[in-house]
PDB file of C-alpha atoms in Angstrom:
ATOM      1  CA  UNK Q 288     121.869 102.014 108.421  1.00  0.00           C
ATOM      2  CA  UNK Q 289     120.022 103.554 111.507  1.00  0.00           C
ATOM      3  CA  UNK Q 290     119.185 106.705 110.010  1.00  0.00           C
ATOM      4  CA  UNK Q 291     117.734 104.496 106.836  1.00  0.00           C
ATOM      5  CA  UNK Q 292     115.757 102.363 109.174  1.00  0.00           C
ATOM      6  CA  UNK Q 293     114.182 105.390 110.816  1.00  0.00           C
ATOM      7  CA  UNK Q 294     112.552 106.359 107.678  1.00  0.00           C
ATOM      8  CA  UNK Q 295     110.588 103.351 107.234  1.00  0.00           C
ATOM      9  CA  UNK Q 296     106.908 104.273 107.829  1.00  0.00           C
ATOM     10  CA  UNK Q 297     104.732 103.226 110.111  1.00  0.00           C
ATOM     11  CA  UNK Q 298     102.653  99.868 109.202  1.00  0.00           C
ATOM     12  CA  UNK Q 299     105.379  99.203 106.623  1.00  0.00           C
ATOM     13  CA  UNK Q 300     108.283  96.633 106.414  1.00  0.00           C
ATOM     14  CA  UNK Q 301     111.797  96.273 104.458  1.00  0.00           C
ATOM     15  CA  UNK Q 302     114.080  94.064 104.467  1.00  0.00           C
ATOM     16  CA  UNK Q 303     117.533  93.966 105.413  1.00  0.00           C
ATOM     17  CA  UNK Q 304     118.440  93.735 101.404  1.00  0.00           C
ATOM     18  CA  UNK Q 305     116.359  96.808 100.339  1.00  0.00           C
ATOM     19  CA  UNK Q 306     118.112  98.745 103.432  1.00  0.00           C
ATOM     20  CA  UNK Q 307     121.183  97.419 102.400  1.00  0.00           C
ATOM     21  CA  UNK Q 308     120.619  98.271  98.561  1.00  0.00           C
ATOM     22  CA  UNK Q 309     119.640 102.027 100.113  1.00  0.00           C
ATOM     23  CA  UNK Q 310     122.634 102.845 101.695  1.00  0.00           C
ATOM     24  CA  UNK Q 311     124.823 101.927  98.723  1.00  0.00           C
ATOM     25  CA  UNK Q 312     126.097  98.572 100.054  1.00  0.00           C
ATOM     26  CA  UNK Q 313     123.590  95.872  97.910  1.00  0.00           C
ATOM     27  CA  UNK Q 314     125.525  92.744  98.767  1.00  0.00           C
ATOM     28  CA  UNK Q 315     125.938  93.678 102.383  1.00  0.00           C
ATOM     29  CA  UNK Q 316     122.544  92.557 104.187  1.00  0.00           C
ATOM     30  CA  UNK Q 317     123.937  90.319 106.848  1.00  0.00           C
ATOM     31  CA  UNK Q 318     125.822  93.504 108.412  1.00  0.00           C
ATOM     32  CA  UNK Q 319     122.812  95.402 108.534  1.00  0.00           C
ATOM     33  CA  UNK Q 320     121.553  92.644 110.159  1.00  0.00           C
ATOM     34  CA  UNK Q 321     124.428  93.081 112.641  1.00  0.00           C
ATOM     35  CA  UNK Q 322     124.228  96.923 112.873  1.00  0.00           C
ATOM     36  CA  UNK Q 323     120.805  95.842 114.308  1.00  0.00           C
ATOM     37  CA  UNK Q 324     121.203  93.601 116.270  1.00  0.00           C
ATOM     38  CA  UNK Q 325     123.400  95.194 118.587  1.00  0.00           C
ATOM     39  CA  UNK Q 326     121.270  98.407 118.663  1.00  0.00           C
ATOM     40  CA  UNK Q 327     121.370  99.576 122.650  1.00  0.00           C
ATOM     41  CA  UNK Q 328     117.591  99.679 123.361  1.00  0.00           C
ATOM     42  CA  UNK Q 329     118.237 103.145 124.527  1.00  0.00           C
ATOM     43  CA  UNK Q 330     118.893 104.942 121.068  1.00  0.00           C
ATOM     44  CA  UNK Q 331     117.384 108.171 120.754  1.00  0.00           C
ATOM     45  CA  UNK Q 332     115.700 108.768 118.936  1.00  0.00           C
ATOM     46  CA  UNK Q 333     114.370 104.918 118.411  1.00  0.00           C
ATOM     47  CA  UNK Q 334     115.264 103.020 115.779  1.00  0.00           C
ATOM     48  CA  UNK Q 335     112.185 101.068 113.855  1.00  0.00           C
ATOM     49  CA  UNK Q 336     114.162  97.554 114.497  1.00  0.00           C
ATOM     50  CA  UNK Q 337     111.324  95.329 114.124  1.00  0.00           C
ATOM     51  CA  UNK Q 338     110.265  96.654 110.602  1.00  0.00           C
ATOM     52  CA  UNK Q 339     113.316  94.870 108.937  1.00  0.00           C
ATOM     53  CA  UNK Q 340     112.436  91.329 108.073  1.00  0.00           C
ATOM     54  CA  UNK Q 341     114.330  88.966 105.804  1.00  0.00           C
ATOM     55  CA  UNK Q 342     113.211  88.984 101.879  1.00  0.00           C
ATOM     56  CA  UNK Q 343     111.420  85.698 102.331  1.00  0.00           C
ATOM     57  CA  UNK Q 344     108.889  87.958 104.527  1.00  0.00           C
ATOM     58  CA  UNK Q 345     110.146  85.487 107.381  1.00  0.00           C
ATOM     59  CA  UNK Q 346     110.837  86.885 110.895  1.00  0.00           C
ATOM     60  CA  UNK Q 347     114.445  84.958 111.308  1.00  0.00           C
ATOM     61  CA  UNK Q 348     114.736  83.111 114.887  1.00  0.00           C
ATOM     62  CA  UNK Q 349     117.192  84.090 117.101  1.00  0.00           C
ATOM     63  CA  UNK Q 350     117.761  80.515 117.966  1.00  0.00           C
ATOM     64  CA  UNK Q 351     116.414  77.786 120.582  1.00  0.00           C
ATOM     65  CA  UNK Q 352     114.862  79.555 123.975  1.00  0.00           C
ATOM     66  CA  UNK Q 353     115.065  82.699 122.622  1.00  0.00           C
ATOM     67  CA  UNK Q 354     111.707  85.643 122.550  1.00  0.00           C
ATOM     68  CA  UNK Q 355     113.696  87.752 119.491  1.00  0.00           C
ATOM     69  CA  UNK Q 356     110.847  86.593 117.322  1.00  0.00           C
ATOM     70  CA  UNK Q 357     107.952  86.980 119.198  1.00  0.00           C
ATOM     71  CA  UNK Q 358     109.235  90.369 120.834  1.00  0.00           C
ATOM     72  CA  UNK Q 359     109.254  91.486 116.927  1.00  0.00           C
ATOM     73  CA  UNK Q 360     106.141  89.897 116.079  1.00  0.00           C
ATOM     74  CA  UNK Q 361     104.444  91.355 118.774  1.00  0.00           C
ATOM     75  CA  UNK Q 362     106.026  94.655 117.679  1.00  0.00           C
ATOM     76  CA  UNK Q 363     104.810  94.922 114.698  1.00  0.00           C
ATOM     77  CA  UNK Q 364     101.222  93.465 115.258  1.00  0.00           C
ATOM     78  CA  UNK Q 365     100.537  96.758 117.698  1.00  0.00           C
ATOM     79  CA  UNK Q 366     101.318  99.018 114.375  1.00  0.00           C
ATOM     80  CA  UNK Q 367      98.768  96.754 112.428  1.00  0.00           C
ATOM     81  CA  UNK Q 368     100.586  94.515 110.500  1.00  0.00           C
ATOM     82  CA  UNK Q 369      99.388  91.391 110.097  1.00  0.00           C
ATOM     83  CA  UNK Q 370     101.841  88.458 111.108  1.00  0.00           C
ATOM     84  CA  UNK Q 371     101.072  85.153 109.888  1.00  0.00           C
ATOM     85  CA  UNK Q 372     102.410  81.781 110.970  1.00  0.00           C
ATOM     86  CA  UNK Q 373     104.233  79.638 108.641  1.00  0.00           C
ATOM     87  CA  UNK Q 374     103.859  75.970 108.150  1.00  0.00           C
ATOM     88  CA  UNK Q 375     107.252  75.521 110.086  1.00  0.00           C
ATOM     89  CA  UNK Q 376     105.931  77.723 112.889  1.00  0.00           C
ATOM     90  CA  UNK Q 377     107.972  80.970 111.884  1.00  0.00           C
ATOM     91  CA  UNK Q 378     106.233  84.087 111.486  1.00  0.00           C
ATOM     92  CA  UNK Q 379     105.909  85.631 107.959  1.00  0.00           C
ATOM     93  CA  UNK Q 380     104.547  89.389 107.069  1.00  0.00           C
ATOM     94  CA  UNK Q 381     103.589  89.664 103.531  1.00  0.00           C
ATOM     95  CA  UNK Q 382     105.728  91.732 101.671  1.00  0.00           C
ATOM     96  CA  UNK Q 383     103.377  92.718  98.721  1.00  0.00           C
ATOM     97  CA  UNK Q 384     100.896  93.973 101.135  1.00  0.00           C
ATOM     98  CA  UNK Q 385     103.188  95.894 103.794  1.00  0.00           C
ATOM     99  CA  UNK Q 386     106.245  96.189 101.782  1.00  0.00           C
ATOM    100  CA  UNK Q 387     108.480  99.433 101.308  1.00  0.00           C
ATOM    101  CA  UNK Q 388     110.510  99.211  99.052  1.00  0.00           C
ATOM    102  CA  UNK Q 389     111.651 102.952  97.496  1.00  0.00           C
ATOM    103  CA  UNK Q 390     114.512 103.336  94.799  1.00  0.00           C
ATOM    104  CA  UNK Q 391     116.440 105.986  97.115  1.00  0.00           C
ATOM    105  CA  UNK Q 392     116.163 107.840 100.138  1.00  0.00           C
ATOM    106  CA  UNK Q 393     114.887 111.517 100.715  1.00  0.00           C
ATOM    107  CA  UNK Q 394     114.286 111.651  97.655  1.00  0.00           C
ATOM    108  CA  UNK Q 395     111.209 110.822  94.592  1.00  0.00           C
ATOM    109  CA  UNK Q 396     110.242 107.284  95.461  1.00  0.00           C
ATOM    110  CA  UNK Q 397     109.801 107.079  99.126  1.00  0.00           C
ATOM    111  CA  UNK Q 398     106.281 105.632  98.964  1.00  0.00           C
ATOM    112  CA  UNK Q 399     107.793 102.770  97.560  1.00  0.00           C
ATOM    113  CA  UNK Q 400     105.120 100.078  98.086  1.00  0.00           C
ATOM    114  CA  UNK Q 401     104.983  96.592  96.691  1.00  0.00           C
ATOM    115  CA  UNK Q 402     107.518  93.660  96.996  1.00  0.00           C
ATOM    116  CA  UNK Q 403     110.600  94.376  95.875  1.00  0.00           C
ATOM    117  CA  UNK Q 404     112.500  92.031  93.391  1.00  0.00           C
ATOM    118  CA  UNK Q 405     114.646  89.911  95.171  1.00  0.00           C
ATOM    119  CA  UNK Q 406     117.482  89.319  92.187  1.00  0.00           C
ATOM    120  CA  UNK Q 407     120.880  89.165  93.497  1.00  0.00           C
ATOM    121  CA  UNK Q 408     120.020  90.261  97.098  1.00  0.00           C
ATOM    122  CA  UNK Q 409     122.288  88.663  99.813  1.00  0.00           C
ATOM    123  CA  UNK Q 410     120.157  86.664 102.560  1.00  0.00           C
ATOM    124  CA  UNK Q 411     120.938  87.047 105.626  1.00  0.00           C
ATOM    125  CA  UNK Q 412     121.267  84.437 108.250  1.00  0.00           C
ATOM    126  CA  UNK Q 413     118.903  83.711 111.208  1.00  0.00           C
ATOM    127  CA  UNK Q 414     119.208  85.776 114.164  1.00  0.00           C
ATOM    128  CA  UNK Q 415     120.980  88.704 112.237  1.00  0.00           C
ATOM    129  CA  UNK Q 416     117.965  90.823 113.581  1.00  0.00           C
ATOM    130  CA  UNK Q 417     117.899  93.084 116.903  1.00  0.00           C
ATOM    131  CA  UNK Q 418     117.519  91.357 120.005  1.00  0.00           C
ATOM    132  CA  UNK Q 419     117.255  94.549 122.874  1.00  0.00           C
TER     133      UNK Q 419
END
């Protein structure tokens, strides 16, 4: 998962379905969720946390009185991506415009831009995301 994660460029977004999909583990997205959420803050070197967003483009909550959200928001709007908020008050990135989405790894397709098709992907649940 981490070393997949690293390789996300910079001003780009996945989501934890595409990383899942990567690593060979499609209907696993809630444990990559896991994987990074309890990422030590200290990893060398880092891992890209904040670029893995759920396939609705949503930024999950990590519940009431929490700052997972906004720490991730904030994140990724000092690489440039443009974070939106949603009519409920979440924060959304869109995925056709900062999407990456490659077939494979280290391989062909690692420009991979555009929104990925979402068929058969397993959602994860809020506050699956790292939380430092």
């Amino acid at each position: 998962v981490y070393d997949t994660v690293r390789q996300i460029p910079h001003q780009r977004v996945t989501t934890y379905g595409h990383i899942a999909k990567l690593i060979g583990m499609p209907r696993y997205s809630r444990h990559v969720g896991q994987a990074l959420k309890f990422l030590p803050p200290s990893t060398t070197p880092p891992i890209p946390w904040h670029r893995v967003i759920s396939s609705s483009g949503a930024i999950s909550s990590r519940g009431p009185g929490t700052d997972g959200a906004q720490r991730q928001k904030d994140a990724l709007e000092a690489e440039g991506i443009e974070v939106t908020e949603g009519r409920t008050g979440d924060f959304r990135v869109n995925l056709g415009r900062w999407g990456w989405f490659p077939t494979s790894v280290g391989g062909e397709d690692e420009d991979g831009e555009g929104e990925e098709d979402a068929e058969g992907e397993d959602e994860e649940e809020e506050g699956d995301e790292e939380e430092e």
